[in-house]
Structure formats: C-alpha cells, structure tokens
Short mmCIF file of C-alpha atoms and ligand atoms in Angstrom, two decimals:
data_model
loop_
_atom_site.label_atom_id
_atom_site.label_comp_id
_atom_site.label_asym_id
_atom_site.label_seq_id
_atom_site.Cartn_x
_atom_site.Cartn_y
_atom_site.Cartn_z
CA MET A 155 5.74 -19.65 26.55
CA ALA A 156 9.03 -20.96 26.50
CA THR A 157 11.83 -18.40 26.27
CA TYR A 158 14.56 -19.07 23.39
CA ASN A 159 17.30 -17.64 22.36
CA THR A 160 18.15 -15.36 19.07
CA GLN A 161 19.72 -18.70 17.97
CA GLN A 162 17.01 -20.96 18.47
CA LEU A 163 15.17 -18.66 17.66
CA GLN A 164 16.35 -18.61 14.10
CA GLU A 165 16.30 -22.19 14.23
CA ILE A 166 13.53 -23.39 14.65
CA ASP A 167 12.12 -20.24 12.28
CA GLY A 168 14.41 -21.81 9.84
CA LEU A 169 13.34 -25.54 10.30
CA HIS A 170 9.43 -24.38 10.56
CA HIS A 171 7.79 -21.32 8.99
CA ILE A 172 7.85 -20.33 5.22
CA HIS A 173 8.31 -16.81 5.55
CA PRO A 174 5.96 -14.53 2.71
CA PHE A 175 8.11 -13.05 -0.65
CA THR A 176 11.75 -14.75 1.47
CA ASP A 177 14.60 -16.35 -0.37
CA HIS A 178 14.42 -19.11 2.05
CA LYS A 179 17.83 -20.60 1.03
CA ALA A 180 19.34 -17.14 1.70
CA LEU A 181 17.36 -16.92 4.88
CA MET A 182 18.91 -20.11 6.62
CA GLU A 183 22.35 -19.19 5.76
CA LYS A 184 22.07 -15.44 6.98
CA GLY A 185 19.24 -16.19 9.48
CA THR A 186 16.19 -13.85 10.13
CA ARG A 187 16.28 -10.88 12.27
CA VAL A 188 13.70 -11.67 15.08
CA ILE A 189 11.88 -8.44 16.42
CA THR A 190 10.17 -9.13 19.57
CA ARG A 191 9.28 -5.69 20.43
CA ALA A 192 8.26 -1.85 19.64
CA ASN A 193 7.32 1.62 20.76
CA GLY A 194 6.96 5.05 18.82
CA VAL A 195 9.38 4.34 15.42
CA TYR A 196 11.84 1.78 17.17
CA LEU A 197 11.59 -1.43 16.58
CA TRP A 198 14.02 -3.40 18.94
CA ASP A 199 15.44 -7.27 18.23
CA SER A 200 15.83 -10.40 20.25
CA ASP A 201 19.80 -8.91 20.55
CA GLY A 202 18.44 -5.87 21.80
CA ASN A 203 19.67 -3.46 19.24
CA LYS A 204 17.34 -0.57 17.96
CA ILE A 205 16.37 -0.54 14.74
CA LEU A 206 14.33 2.80 13.09
CA ASP A 207 11.49 1.62 11.31
CA GLY A 208 11.46 4.17 8.65
CA MET A 209 8.75 1.48 6.53
CA ALA A 210 6.24 1.66 9.54
CA GLY A 211 5.72 -2.30 9.55
CA LEU A 212 4.48 -3.27 5.86
CA TRP A 213 3.09 0.89 4.85
CA CYS A 214 0.67 0.31 8.05
CA VAL A 215 1.49 1.62 11.57
CA ASN A 216 0.78 5.31 10.84
CA VAL A 217 -0.12 6.12 14.43
CA GLY A 218 3.35 4.36 15.65
CA TYR A 219 4.11 1.38 17.82
CA GLY A 220 3.07 1.29 21.38
CA ARG A 221 -0.30 3.07 21.59
CA GLN A 222 -2.55 2.19 24.82
CA GLU A 223 -5.55 3.38 23.29
CA LEU A 224 -5.50 0.95 20.91
CA VAL A 225 -4.88 -2.08 23.42
CA ASP A 226 -7.12 -0.71 25.86
CA ALA A 227 -10.07 -0.45 22.62
CA ALA A 228 -8.87 -4.46 21.55
CA THR A 229 -9.49 -5.70 24.95
CA LYS A 230 -12.44 -4.23 26.04
CA GLN A 231 -14.02 -5.23 23.02
CA MET A 232 -12.50 -8.72 23.62
CA ARG A 233 -14.62 -8.83 27.14
CA GLU A 234 -17.81 -7.43 25.83
CA LEU A 235 -18.09 -9.01 22.23
CA PRO A 236 -15.20 -11.07 21.15
CA TYR A 237 -16.43 -12.40 17.85
CA TYR A 238 -20.13 -12.33 16.04
CA ASN A 239 -20.35 -12.26 12.39
CA ASN A 240 -22.40 -9.95 10.13
CA PHE A 241 -23.49 -12.81 7.63
CA PHE A 242 -27.30 -13.57 7.50
CA GLN A 243 -28.85 -9.75 9.20
CA THR A 244 -26.88 -9.55 12.03
CA THR A 245 -24.63 -7.12 12.90
CA HIS A 246 -23.13 -5.53 15.73
CA PRO A 247 -22.17 -2.13 17.37
CA PRO A 248 -18.24 -1.36 16.39
CA ALA A 249 -19.00 -2.76 12.57
CA ILE A 250 -21.82 -0.37 12.73
CA GLU A 251 -19.59 2.57 13.92
CA LEU A 252 -17.19 2.00 12.03
CA SER A 253 -18.85 1.71 8.99
CA LYS A 254 -20.46 5.02 10.00
CA ALA A 255 -17.10 6.86 10.56
CA LEU A 256 -15.75 5.43 7.33
CA VAL A 257 -18.11 7.14 5.48
CA ASP A 258 -17.76 10.29 7.40
CA ILE A 259 -13.76 10.66 6.01
CA SER A 260 -14.37 9.39 2.58
CA PRO A 261 -14.84 11.40 -0.40
CA PRO A 262 -18.45 12.62 -1.18
CA GLN A 263 -20.01 9.59 -3.16
CA PHE A 264 -18.97 6.52 -0.76
CA ASN A 265 -21.72 5.53 1.57
CA HIS A 266 -21.52 2.13 1.72
CA VAL A 267 -18.13 -0.34 3.06
CA PHE A 268 -17.91 -4.27 2.95
CA PHE A 269 -15.39 -5.67 5.19
CA THR A 270 -12.61 -7.98 4.66
CA ASN A 271 -9.32 -8.89 6.82
CA SER A 272 -6.84 -7.66 4.26
CA GLY A 273 -5.70 -5.68 1.24
CA SER A 274 -5.55 -8.90 -0.43
CA GLU A 275 -9.20 -9.26 0.28
CA ALA A 276 -10.53 -5.54 -0.24
CA ASN A 277 -9.06 -6.03 -3.96
CA ASP A 278 -10.60 -10.02 -4.28
CA THR A 279 -13.90 -8.39 -3.44
CA VAL A 280 -13.63 -5.06 -6.13
CA VAL A 281 -12.98 -7.88 -8.52
CA ARG A 282 -16.27 -9.92 -7.82
CA MET A 283 -18.27 -6.61 -7.27
CA VAL A 284 -17.29 -4.80 -10.56
CA ARG A 285 -18.32 -8.16 -12.66
CA HIS A 286 -21.49 -8.46 -10.18
CA TYR A 287 -22.45 -4.51 -11.10
CA TRP A 288 -22.45 -4.84 -14.74
CA ASN A 289 -24.13 -8.11 -14.51
CA LEU A 290 -27.23 -6.72 -12.25
CA GLU A 291 -27.03 -3.64 -15.42
CA GLY A 292 -27.77 -6.35 -17.70
CA LYS A 293 -23.98 -5.85 -19.55
CA PRO A 294 -22.55 -9.51 -18.79
CA GLU A 295 -19.70 -9.66 -21.57
CA LYS A 296 -18.18 -6.43 -19.73
CA THR A 297 -15.50 -8.65 -17.43
CA VAL A 298 -12.46 -7.13 -18.06
CA ILE A 299 -10.54 -5.11 -15.52
CA ILE A 300 -7.42 -3.04 -16.63
CA SER A 301 -4.38 -2.02 -14.23
CA ARG A 302 -1.07 -0.95 -14.77
CA GLU A 303 2.56 -2.87 -15.10
CA ASN A 304 3.84 -3.55 -12.03
CA ALA A 305 1.53 -2.66 -9.72
CA TYR A 306 0.76 -4.34 -6.68
CA HIS A 307 -2.83 -5.10 -5.48
CA GLY A 308 -2.19 -8.25 -3.48
CA SER A 309 -1.67 -11.46 -3.28
CA THR A 310 -4.27 -13.73 -3.47
CA VAL A 311 -5.41 -15.05 -6.95
CA ALA A 312 -7.81 -12.22 -7.88
CA ALA A 313 -5.75 -9.78 -6.34
CA SER A 314 -2.11 -11.12 -7.87
CA SER A 315 -4.10 -11.33 -11.30
CA LEU A 316 -4.84 -7.50 -10.63
CA GLY A 317 -1.51 -6.76 -9.69
CA GLY A 318 1.16 -6.58 -12.38
CA MET A 319 4.05 -8.31 -11.06
CA LYS A 320 5.71 -10.91 -13.71
CA GLY A 321 7.12 -12.79 -10.84
CA MET A 322 3.89 -13.48 -9.15
CA HIS A 323 2.22 -14.19 -11.98
CA ALA A 324 4.43 -16.95 -12.86
CA GLN A 325 3.46 -18.64 -9.79
CA GLY A 326 0.47 -19.96 -9.43
CA GLY A 327 -2.10 -18.74 -12.27
CA ILE A 328 -4.00 -15.78 -13.00
CA LEU A 329 -7.12 -15.03 -14.16
CA HIS A 330 -8.54 -14.48 -17.03
CA ASP A 331 -9.52 -10.62 -18.21
CA ILE A 332 -7.07 -8.58 -16.82
CA GLU A 333 -4.87 -6.38 -19.13
CA HIS A 334 -2.16 -4.52 -17.92
CA ILE A 335 -1.18 -1.01 -19.29
CA GLU A 336 2.13 0.95 -18.44
CA GLN A 337 2.82 2.55 -15.92
CA PRO A 338 3.41 5.90 -14.80
CA HIS A 339 7.39 6.11 -14.48
CA TRP A 340 8.52 9.20 -15.78
CA TYR A 341 11.81 8.55 -13.86
CA LYS A 342 12.34 5.03 -16.06
CA ASN A 343 10.81 5.41 -18.80
CA GLY A 344 9.87 8.73 -19.92
CA GLY A 345 13.23 9.42 -21.95
CA ALA A 346 13.25 13.14 -23.52
CA MET A 347 9.72 13.55 -22.21
CA ASP A 348 8.69 16.40 -19.70
CA PRO A 349 6.85 14.37 -17.32
CA ASP A 350 3.61 16.12 -18.07
CA GLU A 351 3.50 14.93 -21.43
CA PHE A 352 4.74 11.17 -20.01
CA GLY A 353 1.71 11.45 -17.58
CA LEU A 354 -0.29 12.39 -20.31
CA LYS A 355 0.92 9.82 -22.49
CA THR A 356 0.67 6.76 -20.00
CA ALA A 357 -2.97 8.05 -19.08
CA GLN A 358 -3.80 7.61 -23.10
CA ALA A 359 -2.67 4.16 -22.78
CA LEU A 360 -5.47 3.27 -20.85
CA GLU A 361 -7.98 4.30 -24.10
CA THR A 362 -6.43 2.75 -26.51
CA ARG A 363 -6.10 -0.24 -24.59
CA ILE A 364 -9.94 0.39 -24.56
CA ARG A 365 -10.16 0.60 -27.99
CA GLU A 366 -8.28 -2.72 -28.53
CA ILE A 367 -10.54 -4.65 -26.32
CA GLY A 368 -13.62 -2.95 -26.98
CA GLU A 369 -15.60 -0.93 -25.19
CA ASP A 370 -17.96 -3.52 -24.45
CA ARG A 371 -15.85 -5.84 -22.97
CA VAL A 372 -14.05 -2.78 -20.78
CA ALA A 373 -15.87 -3.50 -16.74
CA ALA A 374 -13.37 -1.09 -14.94
CA PHE A 375 -9.60 0.33 -14.28
CA ILE A 376 -7.75 0.20 -11.37
CA GLY A 377 -4.66 1.59 -9.58
CA GLU A 378 -2.87 3.32 -6.67
CA PRO A 379 -2.79 6.90 -6.22
CA VAL A 380 1.04 6.10 -6.28
CA GLN A 381 2.31 2.79 -6.54
CA GLY A 382 3.54 1.78 -3.22
CA ALA A 383 5.25 -1.67 -3.50
CA GLY A 384 6.59 -1.41 -6.97
CA GLY A 385 8.82 1.49 -6.11
CA VAL A 386 6.96 4.51 -4.49
CA ILE A 387 6.17 5.67 -8.27
CA ILE A 388 4.54 9.13 -8.24
CA PRO A 389 2.47 10.07 -11.36
CA PRO A 390 2.72 13.89 -12.87
CA ALA A 391 0.26 16.00 -12.60
CA THR A 392 -1.56 15.14 -15.71
CA TYR A 393 -2.01 11.79 -15.15
CA TRP A 394 -4.79 10.90 -12.61
CA PRO A 395 -6.88 14.17 -14.64
CA GLU A 396 -6.54 12.18 -17.92
CA ILE A 397 -7.12 8.71 -16.41
CA GLN A 398 -10.67 10.22 -15.11
CA GLN A 399 -11.27 11.21 -17.90
CA ILE A 400 -11.52 8.77 -20.11
CA CYS A 401 -13.50 6.36 -17.26
CA LYS A 402 -16.27 8.95 -17.80
CA LYS A 403 -16.22 8.77 -21.45
CA TYR A 404 -16.46 5.39 -21.53
CA GLY A 405 -19.19 4.75 -18.17
CA ILE A 406 -15.93 2.28 -17.13
CA LEU A 407 -15.71 2.06 -13.23
CA LEU A 408 -12.72 3.68 -11.40
CA ILE A 409 -11.12 1.86 -8.70
CA ALA A 410 -8.54 4.10 -6.72
CA ASP A 411 -6.59 1.16 -4.23
CA GLU A 412 -5.92 3.43 -1.24
CA VAL A 413 -4.22 0.46 0.80
CA ILE A 414 -1.16 2.28 0.96
CA CYS A 415 -1.82 5.89 0.33
CA GLY A 416 -5.55 6.18 2.40
CA PHE A 417 -5.23 7.31 5.74
CA GLY A 418 -2.99 9.69 5.82
CA ARG A 419 0.05 8.78 3.62
CA LEU A 420 0.17 11.24 1.63
CA GLY A 421 -1.18 13.77 3.70
CA GLU A 422 -4.62 13.77 2.98
CA TRP A 423 -7.04 11.26 4.36
CA PHE A 424 -6.79 9.17 1.08
CA GLY A 425 -4.80 9.81 -2.07
CA SER A 426 -8.21 10.27 -3.74
CA ASP A 427 -8.52 13.40 -1.74
CA TYR A 428 -4.68 14.17 -2.71
CA PHE A 429 -5.18 13.60 -6.64
CA ASP A 430 -9.01 14.77 -7.09
CA ILE A 431 -9.87 11.13 -8.17
CA GLU A 432 -13.70 10.16 -7.89
CA ALA A 433 -13.59 7.02 -7.58
CA ASP A 434 -15.95 4.23 -7.53
CA PHE A 435 -14.87 1.71 -5.56
CA MET A 436 -11.40 2.27 -2.91
CA PRO A 437 -9.80 -1.07 -1.58
CA ILE A 438 -8.82 0.16 2.34
CA ALA A 439 -6.46 -1.85 5.10
CA LYS A 440 -3.44 -1.23 6.44
CA GLY A 441 -3.53 2.30 7.77
CA LEU A 442 -7.20 1.25 8.60
CA SER A 443 -5.97 0.07 12.53
CA SER A 444 -2.31 1.16 11.43
CA GLY A 445 -1.70 -2.47 11.50
CA TYR A 446 -2.35 -3.28 15.18
CA LEU A 447 -5.31 -6.36 13.89
CA PRO A 448 -5.66 -7.14 10.34
CA ILE A 449 -8.73 -5.34 9.05
CA GLY A 450 -9.71 -3.85 5.39
CA GLY A 451 -12.63 -2.87 3.27
CA LEU A 452 -14.19 -1.84 0.06
CA MET A 453 -15.56 1.45 0.15
CA VAL A 454 -18.22 1.15 -2.37
CA GLY A 455 -19.72 4.05 -4.19
CA ASP A 456 -22.87 5.41 -4.97
CA ARG A 457 -23.35 4.51 -8.46
CA VAL A 458 -22.27 0.59 -7.47
CA ALA A 459 -24.09 0.24 -4.60
CA ASP A 460 -27.64 1.53 -5.84
CA THR A 461 -27.33 -1.12 -8.24
CA VAL A 462 -26.05 -3.88 -6.01
CA ILE A 463 -28.57 -3.23 -3.32
CA ASN A 464 -31.31 -2.16 -5.21
CA LYS A 465 -31.62 -4.53 -8.30
CA GLY A 466 -29.83 -7.44 -6.52
CA SER A 467 -30.60 -9.57 -4.27
CA ASP A 468 -27.84 -11.89 -2.14
CA PHE A 469 -23.86 -10.70 -3.07
CA ASN A 470 -23.21 -13.90 -2.62
CA HIS A 471 -19.77 -13.30 -0.58
CA GLY A 472 -17.68 -12.76 2.91
CA PHE A 473 -15.96 -14.00 5.16
CA THR A 474 -16.09 -15.58 8.63
CA TYR A 475 -13.97 -11.92 9.71
CA SER A 476 -15.44 -9.67 7.98
CA GLY A 477 -16.39 -6.98 10.21
CA HIS A 478 -14.75 -8.56 13.32
CA PRO A 479 -15.66 -6.82 16.37
CA VAL A 480 -12.18 -6.61 17.50
CA ALA A 481 -10.64 -5.48 14.71
CA CYS A 482 -13.70 -2.74 14.06
CA ALA A 483 -12.93 -1.38 17.41
CA VAL A 484 -9.26 -0.81 16.90
CA ALA A 485 -9.80 0.79 13.94
CA MET A 486 -12.34 2.97 15.31
CA GLU A 487 -9.49 3.91 18.12
CA ASN A 488 -7.36 4.35 15.49
CA ILE A 489 -9.44 6.84 13.37
CA ARG A 490 -10.33 9.22 16.79
CA ILE A 491 -6.49 9.16 17.62
CA LEU A 492 -5.28 10.32 14.21
CA LYS A 493 -8.71 12.84 13.85
CA ASP A 494 -8.05 14.10 17.67
CA GLU A 495 -4.32 14.09 17.70
CA LYS A 496 -4.37 16.33 14.21
CA ILE A 497 -1.85 13.22 12.96
CA ILE A 498 -2.82 14.10 8.85
CA GLU A 499 -2.45 17.52 9.28
CA ARG A 500 0.97 17.76 11.14
CA ALA A 501 1.90 15.14 8.84
CA LYS A 502 0.69 17.21 5.65
CA ASN A 503 1.92 20.80 6.87
CA ASP A 504 4.81 19.96 8.90
CA LEU A 505 6.27 16.38 9.05
CA SER A 506 5.92 16.10 4.81
CA PRO A 507 7.80 19.25 4.47
CA TYR A 508 10.64 18.57 6.19
CA LEU A 509 11.30 14.94 5.58
CA GLN A 510 11.10 15.85 2.20
CA GLU A 511 13.52 18.84 1.57
CA LYS A 512 16.20 16.20 3.70
CA TRP A 513 15.39 13.29 1.68
CA LEU A 514 15.49 15.20 -1.66
CA ALA A 515 18.98 16.28 -0.87
CA LEU A 516 19.93 12.83 -0.94
CA GLY A 517 19.51 12.78 -4.65
CA ASP A 518 23.15 14.40 -4.30
CA HIS A 519 24.52 11.33 -3.84
CA PRO A 520 26.53 9.87 -6.77
CA LEU A 521 24.74 6.15 -6.59
CA VAL A 522 21.06 7.94 -6.66
CA GLY A 523 19.65 8.78 -9.50
CA GLU A 524 16.62 10.44 -8.69
CA ALA A 525 15.07 10.92 -4.98
CA ARG A 526 11.32 11.20 -5.11
CA GLY A 527 8.89 11.71 -2.66
CA ILE A 528 4.93 12.98 -1.45
CA GLY A 529 4.12 13.20 1.95
CA MET A 530 5.03 10.69 4.57
CA VAL A 531 6.70 8.44 1.26
CA GLY A 532 9.49 8.60 -0.41
CA ALA A 533 12.40 6.52 -2.81
CA LEU A 534 15.68 6.46 -3.92
CA GLU A 535 16.90 5.37 -7.41
CA LEU A 536 20.37 3.83 -7.18
CA VAL A 537 22.23 3.83 -10.40
CA LYS A 538 25.15 3.19 -12.08
CA ASP A 539 25.46 6.38 -14.19
CA LYS A 540 23.39 9.06 -12.98
CA ASP A 541 23.47 10.81 -16.48
CA THR A 542 22.25 8.04 -18.68
CA LYS A 543 19.89 6.72 -15.84
CA THR A 544 21.75 3.04 -16.90
CA SER A 545 21.12 0.61 -14.08
CA TYR A 546 22.87 -2.42 -12.06
CA GLN A 547 22.80 -5.52 -13.13
CA SER A 548 20.03 -7.17 -11.36
CA ASP A 549 22.57 -9.74 -9.82
CA GLN A 550 24.07 -7.22 -8.42
CA ASN A 551 21.70 -6.86 -6.08
CA VAL A 552 22.41 -3.42 -5.27
CA GLY A 553 19.10 -2.29 -3.36
CA MET A 554 20.07 -5.64 -1.39
CA ILE A 555 23.70 -4.65 -0.26
CA CYS A 556 22.04 -1.34 1.15
CA ARG A 557 18.92 -2.48 3.09
CA ASP A 558 21.37 -5.17 4.52
CA PHE A 559 23.43 -2.05 5.64
CA CYS A 560 20.27 -0.04 6.50
CA PHE A 561 19.62 -3.17 8.66
CA ASN A 562 22.78 -3.55 10.53
CA ASN A 563 23.17 0.06 11.11
CA GLY A 564 19.77 0.28 12.84
CA LEU A 565 17.64 1.76 10.30
CA ILE A 566 14.75 -0.51 8.09
CA MET A 567 14.79 1.07 4.52
CA ARG A 568 13.21 -1.42 2.00
CA ALA A 569 14.61 -2.28 -1.44
CA VAL A 570 12.57 -2.82 -4.23
CA GLY A 571 15.27 -3.60 -6.85
CA ASP A 572 17.63 -0.67 -6.42
CA ALA A 573 14.93 1.59 -5.58
CA MET A 574 15.26 2.35 -1.77
CA ILE A 575 11.75 3.06 -0.12
CA ILE A 576 10.85 4.55 3.12
CA CYS A 577 7.38 5.08 4.70
CA PRO A 578 7.92 6.08 8.37
CA PRO A 579 5.19 6.43 11.28
CA PHE A 580 3.37 9.99 11.26
CA VAL A 581 4.50 10.10 14.96
CA ILE A 582 8.35 10.49 13.83
CA SER A 583 9.81 13.79 15.67
CA HIS A 584 11.79 16.14 13.42
CA SER A 585 14.85 14.60 15.21
CA GLU A 586 13.98 11.21 13.99
CA ILE A 587 13.82 12.60 10.43
CA ASP A 588 17.43 13.55 10.81
CA GLU A 589 18.33 9.87 12.23
CA LEU A 590 16.74 8.50 9.52
CA VAL A 591 18.02 10.95 6.42
CA ASP A 592 21.82 10.20 8.29
CA LYS A 593 21.62 6.65 8.66
CA ALA A 594 20.25 6.63 4.91
CA LYS A 595 23.39 8.80 3.38
CA LEU A 596 25.82 6.74 5.34
CA CYS A 597 24.23 3.36 3.98
CA LEU A 598 24.55 5.02 0.39
CA ASP A 599 27.92 5.52 1.32
CA LEU A 600 28.83 1.91 2.89
CA THR A 601 27.08 0.98 -0.54
CA TRP A 602 28.93 2.89 -3.02
CA ALA A 603 32.31 1.85 -1.48
CA LYS A 604 31.51 -1.74 -1.32
CA ILE A 605 30.25 -1.19 -4.92
CA LYS A 606 33.13 0.35 -6.16
CA SER A 607 36.08 -1.67 -4.09
C1 PLP B 891 -2.03 -1.30 -3.14
C2 PLP B 891 -2.44 -2.20 -2.32
N1 PLP B 891 -3.19 -3.18 -2.36
C3 PLP B 891 -3.43 -4.17 -1.62
C4 PLP B 891 -2.20 -4.72 -0.90
C5 PLP B 891 -2.44 -6.07 -0.12
O1 PLP B 891 -2.70 -5.78 1.19
P1 PLP B 891 -2.37 -6.90 1.73
O2 PLP B 891 -0.93 -7.37 2.10
O3 PLP B 891 -3.15 -6.56 3.55
O4 PLP B 891 -3.37 -8.03 1.73
C6 PLP B 891 -1.17 -4.07 -0.76
C7 PLP B 891 -0.26 -4.65 0.05
O5 PLP B 891 1.05 -3.88 0.24
C8 PLP B 891 -1.01 -2.73 -1.54
O6 PLP B 891 0.60 -2.09 -1.04
#
C-alpha cells in the first residue's frame, strides 16, 4: 500500500470518503484525525500523537486493542475455512460453537441465535421476526413496535425507524407502525418528581400507548437497558420492572437491545442480567467480537423460537455473511478471553467502583449539571445553569467545543449534544482511569474558560 503523509491522507479522505454521521464541510475545513495504530487503551494518530480512547472505539473494544489471541484466531480460521455460509442446510464449526457459547452466557430463556454482521442488521432481523411470529400465531394485525424517543437502534431503514432520533427520521423516511414514547431521562424531564416516581411514570406511558393503539395491534416493545447513543440515560430502578409487568400483562414481546450493554458493559454479561429483564429477544453486536471483526446477532427466546421453528417453514431472511466463520472464531476467542481473564468480574468489582467514584466527582465542576454513570459507562451533562438545569443554546456547540479540547489533549470523549460520554475498554488500569478523569477535568476547565471569554 502507498504511504502517504498526514496532509495527503486528509486530502484524499476529503475528496473520496463519505463518513458516517459527519458534517463534510466542517470536516474539510478542519481535516480529519487519522488513526493509524492502537494498543491497550491507547490510539496513535498519523502524526504520532498518543490518545487515550475513552470510548472503546464506538462502545465496542471491550478487551482493548492489540490482543494477539484474536489475531491468531482469525488467522487460523482464514487458513482453514475463510468463508462458507449457513444457508440451505449447511453450517460450519465456528458458527455452531459460537451459538452454543452465546446460549451458555445468556439468560436461560435464550437457546437460539440468528447471526448478522451488525447491530443494525440484528434490529432489522427483530422487526421481521416479531411480525413473522405474530403471523404464525394467527394475529397478523399485531405489527406495531413501541420504542422510545431518542433511542438508538442502528442506521438501516428498519433500525433507524425503531430508533427515536428525529434527525435520522428526516432523512430517507421511516417504516410504518413504529411508535415512540418518552425516554426515562430523569435529569432532563423529571421536573419535581423523584427518580422512582418518574421511572414509573415513563414506564406507564407504555400502557397508555398500548391502549391508544389497541392491544390487538401491538407486537413488541424495544429498549436499550441503558440508552447509549442518546446520552447514557440510566433508567430509575422502578422503570424496567414496570415495563416488564406491562409487557406480560398485554402479552407483547420484549426486546432488550444489548448492542452496547451486552458483553460486560454494566458489569454483568448483559444489561438484562443487571436489571433483571426477562426479554424475548436480545440484539447483540459490538462487544461480541470487541470490534475486531464485524459480527452481530439476535438472541431469540424460547417463546418465539418454538413458534418460528415448529409452526413456520422458512424464515425468509439472511445475509451472505450471517455467521461468517472468521468473525465467529474471533467472537469465540473474545468470549474465552472475557471468561478466562475474569474481565467482567473485574470491571464490576474493581474498575467500575474506582471509575465511578472519580467520574461522579466531576459533577462539582461549574459546567456540569449532572455526572452520571453505571458499570463502565458515564456521562456529564454540560449546562449553563446548574440550579435551573438550563442548557446552552444548541448553536453554541458546547459539547463539540469540549470534544475538540479532549481530542487535542489526548483523550477521546464523545459529545451527544451537550452530554460528554465515556465508555472505556475493560482493560483500563487505575492509573489510566486517573489519566482519563484528569484530562476530562482539564478539558472541562478549558471549555468553561472559552465559553466565559
Ligand atoms: C443500542 C444499539 N443498537 C444498535 C446499534 C447499531 O449497531 P451497528 O452500528 O453495529 O449497526 C447501536 C450502535 O451504536 C446501538 O448503540
């Protein structure tokens, strides 16, 4: 491959590469940051700058960068069988072994998986399977899926329709029969209510909406155990038990989107374990392979699997790379690493308490309205007035200002509006957590100074 310097890479990138979720005019003005290598929790750019990756890539590199075992697993599998599919009554050992490994770590009602290449495809699959299930159950009119405002379930047409991001709905259209209810964002919307009261109120919005639409039309409810891309929104303790109870009462299917929460992010294998959610489906991706290769899947609970397998014939759905052997081999090895090195236990018992104590202390900063966190994920809500929770104007771009300071000071934090997000790899050490929090504090100070000036 040709070797280009940073400027040449930026020029070619600007000329030929359309980036996801990026304002290209701004990108051309600023130039892209070119990441060239990584190890542990650190990235290096094409100018040799070292950056602490506070976001584990895009919420996915749970075991950290540079794991030779994952490289070896991919190499070995590529030599043996680089590709074969699982269509039309064929299969291969990596897909078989991974399906068993996933069933072993999932809540007990999950005994089947459908493989995809991404979280978006997992959520496309869920839309089709939910509707297929109700057809087979003789209730084809049950097509409506209820989701939440500001949810993120991916970028394909079906996944973005499930999501509650208005900016996405405005581009490219959305599917019919997807409804959105209020998200359980206590800091923003809780008003005078205490969190538990607000959790119940937002969960009960599901029942109200079911009644408005008509029980006979509602097929399923979907939610991320903790909303990630919407700004790390942690539901009050009362939320999920009430949602569960409503789904049971009306017999509607419950989908826990585990694309971020799965594989240890909350200190348990799944967010469903953390919140005691008994879901019928779990879309998974990201941490399944720690991002080393694209792979996702849909864990299918017994209630649905029994119908789809025993009452149906073909499920007319699948991807050329569903259960790709190399991606499956890497995911298997990733799960082995998580288990053998007790990485999730360490995240829960050691890293998360250490990280959260320091992270929540950033709530004292004059710019921070709320510091929140759970497991290995956290957010800082930047506000103009802490007492009244007044936000900055959106055109002040406070989150982006802070994000840029982070970039320039060797830390990746993501800005979701004016919420600053972290989601570090689970192999981060205490001293690296200190570095992350110190740099975050420095960048809050710089942002604060810039806004004041
Ligand atoms: C909860 C959730 N679901 C689905 C997706 C989509 O996954 P992918 O980007 O792999 O398609 C994401 C991505 O961030 C996500 O956070």
